[in-house]
Amino acid sequence: MTMVVESENGLHVVGTTPTRPDGLDKVTGRATFADDIYLPRMLHGKVLRSPHAHAKIKAISTRKATALPGVHAVITATDFPEPATAIESLGEGGMVDIKDLADNCIAKKRVFYDGHAVAAVAADNPHIAEQAAGLITVDYEVLEAVMDVQSAMADTAPVIHENFTPGSFFAQTEKAGPNAGRLEFSGGDINKGFSDATVVVEREFITQTVHQGYIESHVTTVQWDNDDRITVWTSSQGHFGIRDQLAGILNIPMSNINVIPLEIGGAFGGKDSVYLDPLAAMLSKKSGRPVKMAMSRNEVLRATGPSSGTHMKVRMGANDNGILLAADISFAYEAGAFPGGPVAAGILTATTRYNIPNYRLEGFDVILNKPRVKPYRAPGATQSHFAVETVMDELAKKLRIDPIEFRLKNAMKTGDRLVLGFPCPAIGGIELLEAVKSHPHYRSPLDGEKRGRGVAYGFWYGGGGVSSAELSVNADGTVQVCTGSCDMSGTRMTLAMQAAEALGIAVSEVLVKTGDTQSIGYTLPAWGSRTTFATGIACITVAEKVITKMIERAAGIWAVDFENVTFNSGVFSDRNDSDHSFTFKELAAKHDSTGGAICAQATVSPQGVGFQLAAYLVDVEVDTSTGKVTILRSTLFQDVGKAVHPDYVSGQMQGGVVQGLGWALNEEYVYADDGTLSNTTFLDYRMPTALDSPMTETVILETPNPGHPYGVRGAGEVSIVNPPAAVANAIYDAVGIRMNALPMSPKAVLEKLLKHDAAEF
Amino acid sequence: MTMVVESENGLHVVGTTPTRPDGLDKVTGRATFADDIYLPRMLHGKVLRSPHAHAKIKAISTRKATALPGVHAVITATDFPEPATAIESLGEGGMVDIKDLADNCIAKKRVFYDGHAVAAVAADNPHIAEQAAGLITVDYEVLEAVMDVQSAMADTAPVIHENFTPGSFFAQTEKAGPNAGRLEFSGGDINKGFSDATVVVEREFITQTVHQGYIESHVTTVQWDNDDRITVWTSSQGHFGIRDQLAGILNIPMSNINVIPLEIGGAFGGKDSVYLDPLAAMLSKKSGRPVKMAMSRNEVLRATGPSSGTHMKVRMGANDNGILLAADISFAYEAGAFPGGPVAAGILTATTRYNIPNYRLEGFDVILNKPRVKPYRAPGATQSHFAVETVMDELAKKLRIDPIEFRLKNAMKTGDRLVLGFPCPAIGGIELLEAVKSHPHYRSPLDGEKRGRGVAYGFWYGGGGVSSAELSVNADGTVQVCTGSCDMSGTRMTLAMQAAEALGIAVSEVLVKTGDTQSIGYTLPAWGSRTTFATGIACITVAEKVITKMIERAAGIWAVDFENVTFNSGVFSDRNDSDHSFTFKELAAKHDSTGGAICAQATVSPQGVGFQLAAYLVDVEVDTSTGKVTILRSTLFQDVGKAVHPDYVSGQMQGGVVQGLGWALNEEYVYADDGTLSNTTFLDYRMPTALDSPMTETVILETPNPGHPYGVRGAGEVSIVNPPAAVANAIYDAVGIRMNALPMSPKAVLEKLLKHDAAEF
């Protein structure tokens, strides 16, 4: 059930809920996904992966594999050229080290994690390819595996990369210890802050590695032509990034590569990097045939990019009035086998929603023998919110202040600077927290044994950046808009709605297409909740260009000045002659006789995606005999600026909550002592199913984002950040134990309960 | 061997001969052609075609076909909606009647020619589909077939279409008789012209129906999605036209259809209409599965669009000085089963290259029971040139003037009006004829028995019109240009060369892609020699837009005024600071830090493609015992304005000559008395093979076309118009007989020879 606080702004299309054009085809599988690609003479590729978490490769023999009938090509790292030296925009927000990326796709001298690709085979069918991969013999010298951040940061830890360039999303880091980079942001006087504080809470937290768990695995088909032109059909959330990374790894011109986007069966941040694509490309080059490769779930969990496990320390202090005075946090985030994890985003979102005059935010980007981490919905923030919002709850309890009141006292408001360093643009934090306070869920009593209520308040930046759109008007008045953004979350519709709004026509008249990298202007991946925002602005901009051209056509037909032609909600009129009037359709039909087709293009790079705020309210019941936590009631409050399609926004909010509950209660990578992953299927890696997922009520608030013509702010990510903390707070409210590790599985909860009971004697 | 008269104009790329990027893939079949498309659950469709040239359909029973296991859908005309009422730009130059087009794709109440589609079937494989088609029973009432223009124009002729809208390429016509439309252009005083003439020649000519003979047949795959979005993978020379025609026939919005262009195995004018596409679409809708359909050669010859057979009357007069005074022509061209043949183009190109003060040009567009005709390389002109250039030769002989001298006396020059009605833009007719006169081939003696030399002089308008291009600059300085023009003749390269010229970079840095109809702006089909001209101008225009944006970036980096930044042959410089300089590549690499990706779009509609002139010189030997004509030497002279890629231009010239020799010596549709086509394979429909084709020397002249920045004029068509007349004139020169019918097959020549010998007794 969705509740929208409607804003009166004269929008005709934005804010409505038309049926998505591709829904039925997507759910019936009729839509074209990456695995639906078949090419003549196509081969199938398989990867040989490391069974060790950390080892030297002393020798590889591919002789037997190559000799197997039906095998057309076998490759190892030696088949690849030196990667191109990094250039601007390699597609992972520009932060990717192309050499690391190449090394991650196929191991050179060492394997850095269980599942690291070592060799690949292309054969007539997947079975022969798999058999051949099994015939490749690798001589390993097994090395000590480093499996958690504490041991990785120890001075005595084995050095994983002799010389690595410390880095992290959003920020560079300085080298700190054998396997870590460090960064810090601070302000005010941390010592004075704590000395003035009358209530201080200091806690440590642990979270485990978790995967985005997209249902569709990684699938790619690559054709390498005789003239070194490469066509790639692949499932990604950013096909320009895939192209740029491929160009770098294969060291060939970007223009030679055409990446054709396909429908996506989930991504959540995990599908903007190449894994199979360079292998399929090299196998295609070597065999002279197109090559298709698809990962099993085992490969997806072992060898693609999960989110970081962490070790987090939080110390926060407030005065008796419940005013926060100081925060000192030190977060160590897993980067996986190569530097570049989300720790900067983690510490920068840890306390940003509060005004805390004195703070020190320290982060460590820690290399260890796990797969290279990737963004996962509000990357880094879910971990940091688990820590900080639990401490906030404990502070509120100590201060005997209602947790919402406590957050209201300290909430960042429009214009506040502090951690941001610049005045916060229009933001609806206060309205959001007030909405929680006055909501029936918050006001209703919670009866029953072992039941508790928890709340958490969250923040996420979101992203803007480069998007392109091309718009063509057809003779029948219909319109197609081609953009560089794939549809991960219904954006095919939300972009059509924004174009239709600007053109003053019905959304059913607008077809939105995702163009391949040779057909459309550069567009950053669908990440940072940017597509509906930034690509939306590209669609509005190109629509306005088209309207300008059509006004010129109308002026020409009527032989009047451009200035005399007005355009209002789809109708072109002559100020001075009421007989002069065209609907959009009527004028479109005249294009041939007025100078030919009407088309326009726009490449924009808007910033100011608008910060995302959300509050999550949850009621739980704890089974003290098993430790099982059951969700009784779930409500998410979120400010989205303007909900272009409220149903989709609710879907994003509910999806984020379910994923957050997965982090909270079940999901974790379980590693054996030798550093190999033990739970490599969805039976063992326990994501919430429909049975585990409560109905989440969504409350959409709309504080317009000044950075978007219709007030849209990103809406896709912040929903995930609160559930772990809110559930932990609810568990405390229910049974009086403070959970300080994720997941809060029955086993973990039961252990805490037993310790707790013991302590009470 | 190619001779290029180089013009000194400071071009760096245009005029060179780089290797085509797609050559090897095209000749090895690795390139993706329409038949290479495979989709999951794809069905195969087959068509049931009429065995009668003209019949009423009384009943169709599809019961048995539908019941056959493996059959998923059977359709007839009753499955289709009423076509959308015609709107501007339905893709066949706007001249198509969508109802006729629909009727031509699948017969409604009557079949109008042998091979006319009556029903279609989709099944698991082509064999089942063919078997099922054979199980469909049709009850015909056979009607009298009308098989030649004379009988079609007789008042007593059966009426083929009760109410038809008379029409023709370039011009409307008035209804004339039961099955014909008529049009006329005249000037001066025709009677006075002939009374002043001292030499008059009047002749009649007959030509037969001929086919373009593209090697690749028609192939299409269509997927009709649940929400009525349709994706079409098809081989065409104008995928926007295919989309518009489909939208009309299926009566759905244009934006719902995406036509994806593929490599083309020849078209020559015959691939801008739908045949199978609407059938595959309806079969896909009915079956819920993608459907592929491919024509056999039998189907291509019987049911696609050949060029018109004709009956032509010519009367021309000159004075003793060899000055042409009058021309009176009356040409009847086959339109096939529906109105709209190329007769207007035929009569408008008949005498245009000459200044004839008094003229009457009459044309008839004649409907009969043959397949609907389609354009074929300089549509209508090959027939008209055969007639007029033969008469010109006879006049020259009567006047005892060298045939080139005779044409020089009367040749249209820059600024002349007459038939054109407007002053002729820069044209090199005189230079061209002088080049023939001074060429070694023309000056060399021709020794030997039964040998003769013939010449003909030809004209073609060509076309301009709407083309779109989008250009994106990559971070590595490479560039992709996406246009709406498919590559039929190496235009992938000639467009890249023009973009590279404008950008001042190497052509190897530019990738040209053909966009689908949902990705790129509207672009007219590859016809009328327009692609290198009009789409070339789109590429130059969009390149200039990009350069302007890059000058802005450079000005920003150097903090100087836009005006102070210069761009010369790929280098950006600061007028006032010699240290300020970027190559294109250097500046491209900075796009991220200077505002994001650099892209632009252009939709242009240039006219003034520039007229095409050519002269063809041929030596033949006639075997008087068999009538076989052997080509001894072959030279084509053509003015192309500017040869963007001289080797490709020569290829176009040589290809046109070979097709013209096919018309001259071998090709014809042979119909049985019942109106069914007898020669439905390439064994019986005799196109020139490599063994029949002489080496044709090409002489390229370059009189710059003022309508194009680099002087380019269309180059693809005029090469075909002269060979039939030149060969006829050479045969006369060799053995003294005047051939007045095509083809001049051994049989035809022998009959003439025997009559001639008889006459000499």
Short mmCIF file of N, CA and C in Angstrom, two decimals, chain A residues 21-22 24-25 28 30 32 36 38 40 87-89 223-227 229 243 252-255 258 288 466 468 470 472 474-476 478-480 482 509 511 513 516-522 589-593 595-597 599-601 603 605, chain B residues 21-22 24-25 28 30 32 36 38 40 87-89 223-227 229 243 252-255 258 288 466 468 470 472 474-476 478-480 482 509 511 513 516-522 589-593 595-597 599-601 603 605:
data_model
loop_
_atom_site.label_atom_id
_atom_site.label_comp_id
_atom_site.label_asym_id
_atom_site.label_seq_id
_atom_site.Cartn_x
_atom_site.Cartn_y
_atom_site.Cartn_z
N PRO A 21 5.63 -0.90 -19.95
CA PRO A 21 5.46 -1.49 -21.28
C PRO A 21 6.08 -2.89 -21.39
N ASP A 22 7.06 -3.16 -20.55
CA ASP A 22 7.84 -4.38 -20.76
C ASP A 22 7.60 -5.44 -19.68
N LEU A 24 5.16 -7.68 -18.89
CA LEU A 24 4.76 -9.04 -19.23
C LEU A 24 5.90 -9.78 -19.93
N ASP A 25 6.56 -9.09 -20.88
CA ASP A 25 7.66 -9.75 -21.58
C ASP A 25 8.79 -10.12 -20.63
N THR A 28 7.60 -13.10 -18.35
CA THR A 28 7.40 -14.36 -19.09
C THR A 28 8.70 -14.80 -19.76
N ARG A 30 9.98 -13.49 -22.31
CA ARG A 30 9.98 -13.24 -23.75
C ARG A 30 10.93 -12.11 -24.11
N THR A 32 14.34 -10.03 -24.36
CA THR A 32 15.63 -10.58 -24.75
C THR A 32 16.68 -10.31 -23.68
N ASP A 36 19.71 -15.11 -24.24
CA ASP A 36 18.87 -15.39 -25.41
C ASP A 36 19.60 -15.15 -26.73
N TYR A 38 21.89 -15.99 -29.75
CA TYR A 38 22.45 -17.12 -30.49
C TYR A 38 23.01 -16.59 -31.80
N PRO A 40 25.36 -17.59 -35.45
CA PRO A 40 25.82 -18.73 -36.24
C PRO A 40 27.25 -19.11 -35.84
N ILE A 87 42.82 5.96 -18.84
CA ILE A 87 42.41 7.27 -19.30
C ILE A 87 41.17 7.67 -18.54
N GLU A 88 40.76 8.92 -18.72
CA GLU A 88 39.55 9.38 -18.04
C GLU A 88 38.39 8.46 -18.38
N SER A 89 37.50 8.32 -17.45
CA SER A 89 36.25 7.59 -17.62
C SER A 89 36.44 6.18 -18.12
N GLN A 223 31.70 -11.32 -30.33
CA GLN A 223 32.17 -11.65 -31.68
C GLN A 223 33.30 -10.70 -32.04
N TRP A 224 34.47 -11.28 -32.30
CA TRP A 224 35.65 -10.50 -32.68
C TRP A 224 35.80 -10.64 -34.19
N ASP A 225 35.62 -9.54 -34.91
CA ASP A 225 35.65 -9.61 -36.37
C ASP A 225 37.07 -9.54 -36.90
N ASN A 226 37.19 -9.82 -38.20
CA ASN A 226 38.52 -9.86 -38.83
C ASN A 226 39.27 -8.54 -38.72
N ASP A 227 38.51 -7.45 -38.69
CA ASP A 227 39.19 -6.15 -38.67
C ASP A 227 39.28 -5.60 -37.24
N ARG A 229 37.07 -5.29 -35.07
CA ARG A 229 35.85 -4.72 -34.50
C ARG A 229 35.23 -5.80 -33.63
N ARG A 243 32.38 -1.23 -22.22
CA ARG A 243 33.17 -0.95 -23.42
C ARG A 243 34.53 -0.36 -23.07
N ILE A 252 42.56 -1.90 -27.35
CA ILE A 252 42.13 -1.54 -28.70
C ILE A 252 41.25 -0.29 -28.61
N PRO A 253 41.05 0.40 -29.75
CA PRO A 253 40.28 1.65 -29.72
C PRO A 253 38.85 1.43 -29.24
N MET A 254 38.35 2.36 -28.44
CA MET A 254 36.97 2.27 -27.94
C MET A 254 35.98 2.18 -29.08
N SER A 255 36.26 2.89 -30.17
CA SER A 255 35.29 2.94 -31.27
C SER A 255 35.14 1.58 -31.95
N ASN A 258 31.46 -2.44 -29.94
CA ASN A 258 30.06 -2.10 -29.77
C ASN A 258 29.47 -3.02 -28.71
N GLY A 288 38.18 -17.41 -33.94
CA GLY A 288 37.54 -16.88 -35.13
C GLY A 288 36.04 -17.11 -35.14
N VAL A 466 27.14 12.21 -16.40
CA VAL A 466 26.87 12.28 -17.84
C VAL A 466 25.79 11.30 -18.30
N SER A 468 23.13 10.80 -21.97
CA SER A 468 22.79 11.27 -23.31
C SER A 468 21.43 10.75 -23.73
N GLU A 470 18.69 10.91 -27.37
CA GLU A 470 18.34 11.40 -28.70
C GLU A 470 16.84 11.20 -28.87
N SER A 472 13.53 11.47 -31.60
CA SER A 472 13.05 11.59 -32.98
C SER A 472 11.53 11.60 -33.00
N ASN A 474 8.16 11.02 -35.14
CA ASN A 474 7.71 10.29 -36.32
C ASN A 474 6.57 11.03 -37.01
N ALA A 475 6.33 10.64 -38.27
CA ALA A 475 5.29 11.30 -39.05
C ALA A 475 3.91 11.11 -38.44
N ASP A 476 3.73 10.05 -37.65
CA ASP A 476 2.41 9.82 -37.04
C ASP A 476 2.31 10.46 -35.65
N THR A 478 4.10 9.94 -33.06
CA THR A 478 4.73 9.21 -31.98
C THR A 478 6.22 9.60 -31.94
N VAL A 479 6.86 9.24 -30.84
CA VAL A 479 8.21 9.73 -30.57
C VAL A 479 9.04 8.57 -30.05
N GLN A 480 10.30 8.47 -30.51
CA GLN A 480 11.18 7.58 -29.79
C GLN A 480 12.34 8.34 -29.18
N CYS A 482 16.00 7.64 -27.52
CA CYS A 482 17.06 6.66 -27.31
C CYS A 482 18.03 7.22 -26.28
N GLU A 509 2.61 7.59 -26.26
CA GLU A 509 3.14 8.03 -27.57
C GLU A 509 4.66 8.03 -27.59
N LEU A 511 8.25 6.06 -26.98
CA LEU A 511 8.95 4.79 -26.86
C LEU A 511 10.38 5.08 -26.41
N LYS A 513 14.15 3.68 -25.77
CA LYS A 513 15.03 2.61 -26.20
C LYS A 513 16.41 2.83 -25.58
N ASP A 516 22.93 1.12 -28.14
CA ASP A 516 24.24 0.50 -27.94
C ASP A 516 25.32 1.58 -27.98
N THR A 517 26.55 1.18 -27.65
CA THR A 517 27.59 2.21 -27.47
C THR A 517 28.01 2.87 -28.77
N GLN A 518 27.63 2.29 -29.90
CA GLN A 518 27.96 2.94 -31.18
C GLN A 518 26.80 3.77 -31.71
N SER A 519 25.65 3.74 -31.00
CA SER A 519 24.47 4.43 -31.51
C SER A 519 24.09 5.67 -30.72
N ILE A 520 24.54 5.77 -29.48
CA ILE A 520 24.05 6.83 -28.61
C ILE A 520 25.23 7.46 -27.87
N GLY A 521 25.02 8.68 -27.40
CA GLY A 521 26.10 9.39 -26.70
C GLY A 521 26.44 8.74 -25.37
N TYR A 522 27.62 9.07 -24.88
CA TYR A 522 28.13 8.48 -23.65
C TYR A 522 27.14 8.67 -22.50
N ALA A 589 3.04 15.58 -38.35
CA ALA A 589 2.67 15.00 -39.65
C ALA A 589 3.14 15.87 -40.81
N LYS A 590 3.49 17.12 -40.51
CA LYS A 590 3.90 18.04 -41.58
C LYS A 590 5.42 18.10 -41.74
N HIS A 591 6.15 17.20 -41.08
CA HIS A 591 7.61 17.44 -41.06
C HIS A 591 8.23 17.37 -42.45
N ASP A 592 7.71 16.44 -43.30
CA ASP A 592 8.33 16.29 -44.62
C ASP A 592 8.26 17.59 -45.42
N SER A 593 7.13 18.27 -45.30
CA SER A 593 6.94 19.46 -46.13
C SER A 593 7.49 20.72 -45.46
N GLY A 595 10.79 20.74 -44.03
CA GLY A 595 12.24 20.69 -43.86
C GLY A 595 12.76 19.36 -43.40
N GLY A 596 11.91 18.35 -43.38
CA GLY A 596 12.38 17.01 -43.05
C GLY A 596 12.24 16.67 -41.59
N ALA A 597 12.76 15.50 -41.25
CA ALA A 597 12.55 14.92 -39.93
C ALA A 597 12.98 15.87 -38.81
N CYS A 599 14.54 15.92 -35.20
CA CYS A 599 15.31 15.12 -34.25
C CYS A 599 16.21 16.06 -33.46
N ALA A 600 16.63 15.61 -32.27
CA ALA A 600 17.58 16.39 -31.49
C ALA A 600 18.35 15.45 -30.57
N GLN A 601 19.44 15.95 -30.04
CA GLN A 601 20.30 15.15 -29.17
C GLN A 601 20.73 16.01 -28.01
N THR A 603 23.47 15.77 -24.50
CA THR A 603 24.34 15.12 -23.51
C THR A 603 24.47 16.09 -22.35
N SER A 605 25.30 16.74 -17.96
CA SER A 605 26.07 16.22 -16.83
C SER A 605 25.63 16.90 -15.53
N PRO B 21 36.66 -1.54 -44.07
CA PRO B 21 36.76 -2.23 -42.79
C PRO B 21 36.02 -3.56 -42.78
N ASP B 22 35.02 -3.69 -43.66
CA ASP B 22 34.12 -4.84 -43.54
C ASP B 22 34.28 -5.84 -44.68
N LEU B 24 36.52 -8.24 -45.61
CA LEU B 24 36.79 -9.66 -45.36
C LEU B 24 35.59 -10.34 -44.71
N ASP B 25 34.99 -9.64 -43.74
CA ASP B 25 33.83 -10.25 -43.07
C ASP B 25 32.67 -10.45 -44.03
N THR B 28 33.59 -13.37 -46.52
CA THR B 28 33.66 -14.68 -45.87
C THR B 28 32.33 -15.04 -45.22
N ARG B 30 31.19 -13.80 -42.56
CA ARG B 30 31.21 -13.65 -41.11
C ARG B 30 30.36 -12.46 -40.67
N THR B 32 27.15 -10.09 -40.29
CA THR B 32 25.81 -10.55 -39.94
C THR B 32 24.79 -10.11 -40.99
N ASP B 36 21.33 -14.64 -40.74
CA ASP B 36 22.15 -15.07 -39.59
C ASP B 36 21.43 -14.86 -38.26
N TYR B 38 19.08 -15.70 -35.29
CA TYR B 38 18.40 -16.82 -34.63
C TYR B 38 17.89 -16.33 -33.29
N PRO B 40 15.45 -17.35 -29.69
CA PRO B 40 14.88 -18.50 -28.97
C PRO B 40 13.43 -18.73 -29.39
N ILE B 87 0.22 8.71 -44.65
CA ILE B 87 0.74 9.96 -44.10
C ILE B 87 2.02 10.29 -44.83
N GLU B 88 2.54 11.50 -44.58
CA GLU B 88 3.78 11.89 -45.23
C GLU B 88 4.87 10.85 -44.95
N SER B 89 5.73 10.67 -45.92
CA SER B 89 6.92 9.83 -45.78
C SER B 89 6.60 8.41 -45.38
N GLN B 223 9.72 -10.20 -34.35
CA GLN B 223 9.22 -10.58 -33.03
C GLN B 223 8.18 -9.56 -32.59
N TRP B 224 6.96 -10.04 -32.39
CA TRP B 224 5.85 -9.19 -31.95
C TRP B 224 5.67 -9.41 -30.46
N ASP B 225 5.97 -8.38 -29.66
CA ASP B 225 5.93 -8.54 -28.21
C ASP B 225 4.52 -8.37 -27.67
N ASN B 226 4.35 -8.72 -26.39
CA ASN B 226 3.03 -8.68 -25.77
C ASN B 226 2.40 -7.29 -25.78
N ASP B 227 3.26 -6.27 -25.75
CA ASP B 227 2.69 -4.91 -25.68
C ASP B 227 2.67 -4.28 -27.07
N ARG B 229 4.89 -4.04 -29.21
CA ARG B 229 6.15 -3.53 -29.75
C ARG B 229 6.69 -4.61 -30.69
N ARG B 243 9.99 0.45 -41.77
CA ARG B 243 9.22 0.71 -40.54
C ARG B 243 7.93 1.45 -40.86
N ILE B 252 -0.25 0.36 -36.68
CA ILE B 252 0.22 0.57 -35.30
C ILE B 252 1.19 1.75 -35.31
N PRO B 253 1.45 2.34 -34.12
CA PRO B 253 2.34 3.51 -34.08
C PRO B 253 3.75 3.19 -34.57
N MET B 254 4.33 4.13 -35.31
CA MET B 254 5.70 3.96 -35.82
C MET B 254 6.68 3.70 -34.69
N SER B 255 6.45 4.36 -33.56
CA SER B 255 7.42 4.24 -32.46
C SER B 255 7.44 2.83 -31.88
N ASN B 258 10.76 -1.35 -34.16
CA ASN B 258 12.19 -1.13 -34.32
C ASN B 258 12.70 -2.03 -35.43
N GLY B 288 2.72 -15.92 -31.15
CA GLY B 288 3.40 -15.53 -29.93
C GLY B 288 4.87 -15.90 -29.93
N VAL B 466 16.46 13.71 -46.70
CA VAL B 466 16.74 13.66 -45.26
C VAL B 466 17.72 12.56 -44.87
N SER B 468 20.30 11.58 -41.23
CA SER B 468 20.69 11.93 -39.87
C SER B 468 22.00 11.26 -39.49
N GLU B 470 24.73 10.92 -35.86
CA GLU B 470 25.11 11.28 -34.50
C GLU B 470 26.59 10.94 -34.35
N SER B 472 29.90 10.71 -31.61
CA SER B 472 30.38 10.68 -30.23
C SER B 472 31.89 10.56 -30.22
N ASN B 474 35.18 9.54 -28.13
CA ASN B 474 35.58 8.70 -27.01
C ASN B 474 36.77 9.27 -26.27
N ALA B 475 36.97 8.79 -25.04
CA ALA B 475 38.08 9.29 -24.21
C ALA B 475 39.44 9.03 -24.85
N ASP B 476 39.50 8.00 -25.71
CA ASP B 476 40.81 7.70 -26.34
C ASP B 476 40.97 8.43 -27.68
N THR B 478 39.14 8.24 -30.30
CA THR B 478 38.45 7.64 -31.43
C THR B 478 37.01 8.16 -31.44
N VAL B 479 36.35 7.94 -32.55
CA VAL B 479 35.05 8.56 -32.78
C VAL B 479 34.11 7.53 -33.38
N GLN B 480 32.85 7.50 -32.92
CA GLN B 480 31.88 6.74 -33.70
C GLN B 480 30.80 7.65 -34.25
N CYS B 482 27.08 7.41 -35.93
CA CYS B 482 25.94 6.55 -36.20
C CYS B 482 25.03 7.26 -37.19
N GLU B 509 40.44 6.21 -37.23
CA GLU B 509 39.95 6.61 -35.91
C GLU B 509 38.43 6.75 -35.88
N LEU B 511 34.67 5.16 -36.61
CA LEU B 511 33.86 3.97 -36.81
C LEU B 511 32.46 4.42 -37.23
N LYS B 513 28.58 3.42 -37.95
CA LYS B 513 27.60 2.39 -37.59
C LYS B 513 26.25 2.79 -38.20
N ASP B 516 19.58 1.52 -35.73
CA ASP B 516 18.22 1.03 -35.98
C ASP B 516 17.24 2.20 -35.87
N THR B 517 15.98 1.94 -36.21
CA THR B 517 15.04 3.06 -36.32
C THR B 517 14.67 3.67 -34.98
N GLN B 518 15.00 2.99 -33.88
CA GLN B 518 14.73 3.58 -32.56
C GLN B 518 15.96 4.26 -31.98
N SER B 519 17.09 4.18 -32.69
CA SER B 519 18.34 4.72 -32.14
C SER B 519 18.83 5.97 -32.85
N ILE B 520 18.40 6.19 -34.08
CA ILE B 520 19.01 7.26 -34.87
C ILE B 520 17.90 8.05 -35.57
N GLY B 521 18.19 9.27 -35.95
CA GLY B 521 17.21 10.13 -36.62
C GLY B 521 16.82 9.60 -37.98
N TYR B 522 15.67 10.08 -38.45
CA TYR B 522 15.11 9.61 -39.72
C TYR B 522 16.12 9.78 -40.84
N ALA B 589 40.71 13.38 -24.63
CA ALA B 589 41.02 12.68 -23.38
C ALA B 589 40.64 13.52 -22.15
N LYS B 590 40.40 14.82 -22.38
CA LYS B 590 40.08 15.70 -21.24
C LYS B 590 38.58 15.90 -21.08
N HIS B 591 37.75 15.12 -21.79
CA HIS B 591 36.33 15.48 -21.79
C HIS B 591 35.70 15.37 -20.40
N ASP B 592 36.12 14.35 -19.63
CA ASP B 592 35.50 14.17 -18.32
C ASP B 592 35.68 15.40 -17.44
N SER B 593 36.87 15.98 -17.50
CA SER B 593 37.17 17.10 -16.60
C SER B 593 36.73 18.44 -17.19
N GLY B 595 33.44 18.86 -18.60
CA GLY B 595 31.99 18.95 -18.79
C GLY B 595 31.34 17.70 -19.32
N GLY B 596 32.12 16.64 -19.41
CA GLY B 596 31.52 15.38 -19.82
C GLY B 596 31.64 15.11 -21.30
N ALA B 597 31.00 14.02 -21.72
CA ALA B 597 31.17 13.50 -23.08
C ALA B 597 30.84 14.55 -24.14
N CYS B 599 29.30 14.98 -27.73
CA CYS B 599 28.46 14.33 -28.73
C CYS B 599 27.65 15.40 -29.46
N ALA B 600 27.21 15.06 -30.66
CA ALA B 600 26.32 15.97 -31.39
C ALA B 600 25.49 15.17 -32.38
N GLN B 601 24.44 15.82 -32.85
CA GLN B 601 23.51 15.15 -33.77
C GLN B 601 23.15 16.12 -34.88
N THR B 603 20.41 16.36 -38.39
CA THR B 603 19.49 15.86 -39.41
C THR B 603 19.45 16.91 -40.51
N SER B 605 18.70 17.91 -44.83
CA SER B 605 17.89 17.55 -46.00
C SER B 605 18.40 18.29 -47.23
#
